[in-house]
Short mmCIF file of C-alpha atoms in Angstrom, two decimals:
data_model
loop_
_atom_site.label_atom_id
_atom_site.label_comp_id
_atom_site.label_asym_id
_atom_site.label_seq_id
_atom_site.Cartn_x
_atom_site.Cartn_y
_atom_site.Cartn_z
CA MET A 1 23.89 -14.69 8.76
CA LEU A 2 21.20 -16.36 10.90
CA LEU A 3 19.33 -13.06 11.30
CA SER A 4 19.46 -12.38 7.56
CA LEU A 5 18.33 -15.92 6.78
CA SER A 6 15.38 -15.68 9.20
CA PHE A 7 14.34 -12.36 7.65
CA LEU A 8 14.60 -13.76 4.12
CA CYS A 9 12.59 -16.86 4.99
CA LEU A 10 9.80 -14.65 6.37
CA ILE A 11 9.91 -12.56 3.21
CA ALA A 12 9.87 -15.70 1.07
CA PHE A 13 6.81 -17.06 2.91
CA CYS A 14 4.89 -13.81 2.32
CA ALA A 15 6.01 -13.72 -1.32
CA GLY A 16 4.87 -17.30 -1.88
CA LEU A 17 1.48 -16.60 -0.32
CA VAL A 18 0.79 -13.52 -2.48
CA ASP A 19 2.26 -15.04 -5.64
CA ALA A 20 0.14 -18.19 -5.37
CA ALA A 21 -3.06 -16.15 -5.45
CA VAL A 22 -2.33 -13.32 -7.90
CA GLY A 23 1.37 -13.30 -8.82
CA GLY A 24 3.79 -10.53 -7.94
CA GLY A 25 5.86 -12.38 -5.34
CA GLY A 26 9.01 -10.86 -6.80
CA LEU A 27 7.84 -7.43 -5.64
CA ILE A 28 8.26 -8.70 -2.07
CA GLN A 29 11.18 -11.09 -2.39
CA ILE A 30 13.63 -9.15 -4.57
CA PRO A 31 13.66 -5.95 -2.42
CA GLY A 32 14.07 -8.20 0.63
CA LEU A 33 17.11 -9.87 -0.92
CA PHE A 34 18.68 -6.54 -1.87
CA SER A 35 18.12 -5.31 1.70
CA ALA A 36 19.50 -8.42 3.43
CA LEU A 37 22.39 -9.01 1.00
CA PRO A 38 23.64 -5.52 0.06
CA ASN A 39 27.02 -6.77 -1.16
CA ALA A 40 25.67 -9.40 -3.55
CA ALA A 41 25.72 -8.75 -7.29
CA PRO A 42 22.32 -8.04 -8.89
CA ALA A 43 22.57 -11.19 -11.05
CA THR A 44 23.15 -13.25 -7.89
CA ILE A 45 20.13 -11.63 -6.24
CA PHE A 46 17.96 -12.51 -9.21
CA GLY A 47 19.34 -16.04 -9.43
CA THR A 48 18.71 -16.68 -5.73
CA ASN A 49 15.22 -15.23 -6.10
CA LYS A 50 14.45 -17.42 -9.12
CA LEU A 51 15.31 -20.67 -7.32
CA SER A 52 13.03 -19.80 -4.43
CA ALA A 53 10.28 -18.50 -6.73
CA ALA A 54 10.41 -21.53 -9.03
CA VAL A 55 9.88 -23.94 -6.12
CA GLY A 56 6.99 -21.86 -4.78
CA THR A 57 5.39 -21.61 -8.23
CA LEU A 58 5.72 -25.38 -8.71
CA SER A 59 3.99 -25.96 -5.37
CA ALA A 60 1.18 -23.53 -6.25
CA ALA A 61 0.73 -25.06 -9.71
CA ARG A 62 0.47 -28.57 -8.23
CA SER A 63 -2.08 -27.43 -5.64
CA TYR A 64 -4.24 -25.68 -8.23
CA LEU A 65 -4.09 -28.58 -10.67
CA SER A 66 -5.33 -31.02 -8.05
CA ARG A 67 -8.53 -28.95 -7.79
CA VAL A 68 -8.90 -27.05 -11.07
CA LYS A 69 -9.24 -28.49 -14.58
CA LEU A 70 -7.37 -26.65 -17.32
CA PRO A 71 -7.59 -26.93 -21.14
CA TRP A 72 -4.13 -28.41 -21.73
CA ARG A 73 -4.43 -27.99 -25.51
CA LEU A 74 -4.21 -24.28 -24.79
CA VAL A 75 -1.97 -24.09 -21.72
CA LEU A 76 0.87 -26.46 -22.73
CA PRO A 77 1.74 -24.78 -26.08
CA ALA A 78 1.59 -21.39 -24.31
CA ALA A 79 3.95 -22.68 -21.61
CA ALA A 80 6.38 -24.15 -24.16
CA THR A 81 6.49 -20.89 -26.11
CA ALA A 82 6.98 -18.93 -22.89
CA PHE A 83 9.96 -21.12 -21.96
CA VAL A 84 11.72 -20.46 -25.28
CA PHE A 85 11.01 -16.74 -25.34
CA SER A 86 12.09 -16.29 -21.73
CA PHE A 87 15.59 -17.21 -22.89
CA ALA A 88 15.29 -14.68 -25.72
CA GLY A 89 14.22 -12.00 -23.26
CA ALA A 90 17.15 -12.73 -20.96
CA ALA A 91 19.52 -12.50 -23.94
CA ALA A 92 18.02 -9.13 -24.92
CA VAL A 93 18.40 -7.57 -21.46
CA SER A 94 21.61 -5.74 -22.36
CA GLN A 95 20.21 -4.51 -25.69
CA ILE A 96 17.03 -2.73 -24.54
CA PRO A 97 17.21 0.01 -21.85
CA LYS A 98 14.79 -0.61 -18.99
CA GLY A 99 14.00 3.10 -19.04
CA VAL A 100 12.19 2.45 -22.33
CA ILE A 101 10.22 -0.51 -20.97
CA ARG A 102 8.95 0.97 -17.68
CA PRO A 103 6.61 3.63 -19.16
CA LEU A 104 5.06 1.07 -21.53
CA VAL A 105 4.50 -1.43 -18.71
CA LEU A 106 2.97 1.33 -16.56
CA VAL A 107 0.46 2.17 -19.31
CA LEU A 108 -0.46 -1.51 -19.76
CA LEU A 109 -1.01 -1.94 -16.01
CA LEU A 110 -3.24 1.14 -15.91
CA VAL A 111 -5.29 -0.22 -18.82
CA MET A 112 -5.63 -3.58 -17.04
CA ALA A 113 -6.76 -1.98 -13.77
CA VAL A 114 -9.30 0.36 -15.44
CA TYR A 115 -10.71 -2.44 -17.61
CA THR A 116 -11.10 -4.78 -14.61
CA LEU A 117 -12.84 -2.08 -12.56
CA TRP A 118 -15.05 -1.04 -15.46
CA LYS A 119 -16.26 -4.56 -16.26
CA LYS A 120 -17.72 -5.62 -12.93
CA ASP A 121 -18.19 -9.24 -14.01
CA PHE A 122 -14.65 -9.54 -15.45
CA GLY A 123 -13.12 -12.78 -14.17
CA LYS A 124 -16.08 -13.70 -11.97
CA LEU A 125 -17.65 -16.32 -14.24
CA HIS A 126 -15.86 -19.30 -15.77
CA LYS A 127 -17.23 -19.84 -19.28
CA PRO A 128 -14.15 -20.90 -21.26
CA VAL A 129 -14.29 -20.69 -25.03
CA ALA A 130 -13.84 -23.78 -27.22
CA ILE A 131 -10.16 -24.37 -27.97
CA GLY A 132 -9.44 -24.45 -31.69
CA ARG A 133 -6.45 -23.49 -33.81
CA ARG A 134 -7.14 -19.77 -33.41
CA GLU A 135 -7.23 -20.03 -29.61
CA MET A 136 -4.06 -22.13 -29.57
CA ALA A 137 -2.30 -19.54 -31.73
CA ILE A 138 -3.42 -16.74 -29.39
CA GLY A 139 -2.25 -18.77 -26.39
CA MET A 140 1.18 -19.31 -27.94
CA ALA A 141 1.42 -15.60 -28.79
CA ILE A 142 0.57 -14.75 -25.17
CA GLY A 143 3.12 -17.26 -23.89
CA GLY A 144 5.82 -15.91 -26.21
CA ALA A 145 5.17 -12.25 -25.41
CA ILE A 146 4.93 -12.71 -21.64
CA GLY A 147 7.86 -15.15 -21.59
CA PHE A 148 10.02 -12.60 -23.40
CA TYR A 149 8.85 -9.89 -20.99
CA ASP A 150 9.63 -12.04 -17.95
CA GLY A 151 13.14 -12.76 -19.21
CA LEU A 152 13.68 -9.10 -20.09
CA PHE A 153 12.09 -7.25 -17.16
CA GLY A 154 9.70 -9.30 -15.02
CA PRO A 155 7.44 -7.33 -12.64
CA GLY A 156 3.78 -8.21 -13.04
CA THR A 157 4.27 -11.33 -15.19
CA GLY A 158 1.65 -13.33 -13.28
CA SER A 159 -0.83 -10.44 -13.35
CA PHE A 160 -0.46 -9.98 -17.11
CA LEU A 161 -0.98 -13.72 -17.69
CA MET A 162 -4.11 -13.78 -15.53
CA PHE A 163 -5.60 -10.76 -17.29
CA LEU A 164 -4.96 -12.22 -20.75
CA PHE A 165 -6.36 -15.65 -19.92
CA ILE A 166 -9.54 -13.99 -18.67
CA ARG A 167 -9.78 -11.51 -21.56
CA PHE A 168 -9.19 -13.94 -24.43
CA PHE A 169 -10.45 -17.27 -23.08
CA ALA A 170 -13.21 -16.25 -20.61
CA PHE A 171 -11.58 -17.91 -17.60
CA ASP A 172 -12.55 -16.80 -14.11
CA PHE A 173 -9.81 -15.44 -11.83
CA LEU A 174 -9.31 -18.82 -10.15
CA HIS A 175 -8.73 -20.77 -13.38
CA ALA A 176 -6.69 -17.88 -14.80
CA SER A 177 -4.46 -17.97 -11.72
CA ALA A 178 -3.94 -21.73 -12.16
CA ALA A 179 -3.10 -21.35 -15.86
CA ALA A 180 -0.78 -18.43 -15.11
CA LYS A 181 1.12 -20.55 -12.59
CA VAL A 182 1.82 -23.26 -15.19
CA VAL A 183 3.11 -20.75 -17.75
CA ASN A 184 5.02 -18.72 -15.15
CA LEU A 185 6.70 -21.89 -13.90
CA THR A 186 8.26 -22.45 -17.32
CA THR A 187 9.60 -18.87 -17.50
CA ASN A 188 11.06 -19.25 -14.00
CA VAL A 189 12.74 -22.54 -14.90
CA ALA A 190 14.16 -21.09 -18.13
CA ALA A 191 15.72 -18.17 -16.23
CA LEU A 192 16.88 -20.47 -13.42
CA ILE A 193 18.77 -22.71 -15.85
CA PHE A 194 20.68 -19.65 -17.02
CA PHE A 195 21.44 -18.40 -13.49
CA VAL A 196 22.53 -21.83 -12.20
CA GLY A 197 24.81 -22.32 -15.20
CA ALA A 198 26.36 -18.91 -14.64
CA GLY A 199 26.90 -19.57 -10.91
CA HIS A 200 24.53 -16.83 -9.77
CA VAL A 201 22.70 -18.67 -6.97
CA LEU A 202 23.49 -18.43 -3.23
CA TYR A 203 22.26 -21.87 -2.21
CA GLN A 204 22.74 -21.25 1.53
CA PHE A 205 19.97 -18.66 1.26
CA ALA A 206 18.04 -19.95 -1.77
CA LEU A 207 17.24 -23.43 -0.43
CA PRO A 208 15.74 -22.35 2.94
CA MET A 209 13.89 -19.56 1.12
CA ALA A 210 12.54 -22.10 -1.36
CA ALA A 211 11.07 -24.15 1.51
CA ALA A 212 9.50 -21.01 3.02
CA ASN A 213 8.18 -19.87 -0.36
CA MET A 214 6.63 -23.29 -0.92
CA ALA A 215 4.90 -23.13 2.48
CA GLY A 216 3.55 -19.67 1.66
CA ALA A 217 2.36 -20.90 -1.75
CA MET A 218 0.41 -23.72 -0.11
CA VAL A 219 -1.33 -21.24 2.21
CA GLY A 220 -1.99 -18.79 -0.64
CA THR A 221 -3.45 -21.49 -2.90
CA ARG A 222 -5.78 -22.79 -0.20
CA LEU A 223 -6.90 -19.25 0.59
CA ALA A 224 -7.65 -18.54 -3.08
CA MET A 225 -9.52 -21.83 -3.52
CA LYS A 226 -11.56 -21.29 -0.36
CA LYS A 227 -12.45 -17.64 -1.00
CA GLY A 228 -13.07 -18.01 -4.73
CA ALA A 229 -12.71 -15.83 -7.82
CA GLY A 230 -14.17 -12.67 -6.23
CA PHE A 231 -11.50 -12.68 -3.53
CA VAL A 232 -8.73 -13.25 -6.08
CA ARG A 233 -10.14 -10.34 -8.15
CA VAL A 234 -9.76 -7.98 -5.18
CA LEU A 235 -6.18 -9.19 -4.58
CA PHE A 236 -5.45 -8.80 -8.31
CA LEU A 237 -6.58 -5.16 -8.28
CA GLY A 238 -4.60 -4.52 -5.10
CA LEU A 239 -1.41 -5.98 -6.53
CA THR A 240 -1.87 -4.15 -9.83
CA SER A 241 -2.22 -0.89 -7.89
CA VAL A 242 1.03 -1.61 -6.04
CA LEU A 243 2.79 -2.36 -9.33
CA ILE A 244 1.52 0.91 -10.83
CA CYS A 245 2.75 2.90 -7.82
CA LYS A 246 6.15 1.19 -7.84
CA LEU A 247 6.76 1.71 -11.55
CA ALA A 248 5.57 5.33 -11.37
CA TRP A 249 7.99 5.91 -8.46
CA ASP A 250 10.86 4.30 -10.40
CA ILE A 251 10.15 6.46 -13.45
CA LEU A 252 9.90 9.69 -11.45
CA HIS A 253 13.07 8.97 -9.46
CA GLY A 254 15.23 7.78 -12.31
#
């Protein structure tokens, strides 16, 4: 158990670091959990992951918010909608085959990557639009759609949020990452409430992993703040490429 725990804490630290900057920590942490705990039920794996991820996301959100100002009139309604729809997504898991979702997500990721590469200044400048009723409605729609997606499927949630905050509200990558963390925190908490209530959390692993994930998130946030939006843009494209490769592999191999 000690060897498995040490391995999982290392994985959680790396996941927290990457997730704090561009999202996608689950791509590191969930395979690590499946590898270290082969006899655990999938729901227990996801529940254990969510506790660790939620703590790391909270740490990253707090670090960003101490340095970055966000338009709360936009972010809070989006986060509230994401929380509600994350429950709806979790409830719909058994109704929608993931084989239907994967190709659609792959196409969306490809569009995101091509658009970001094509527009060289995308996410480099922070010139946020004025927040009116229209912008609040768009923010809530984004929160609802991505919250539902996170509850239903999950991979790339942070990346999708960042892209949409930049595309619709002219954030730079740094502010988009901060806003994404706030919204993603609510979807994590919504899912975590379900998993804790259902008894699907291995606390002997989840709590040490949470501490490691939080430490990684602190390092990742400081790195992103120090290096700036251009650095986060490169990480964003790298993570998106990994997501595309993973989903393409999953589709090709059933």
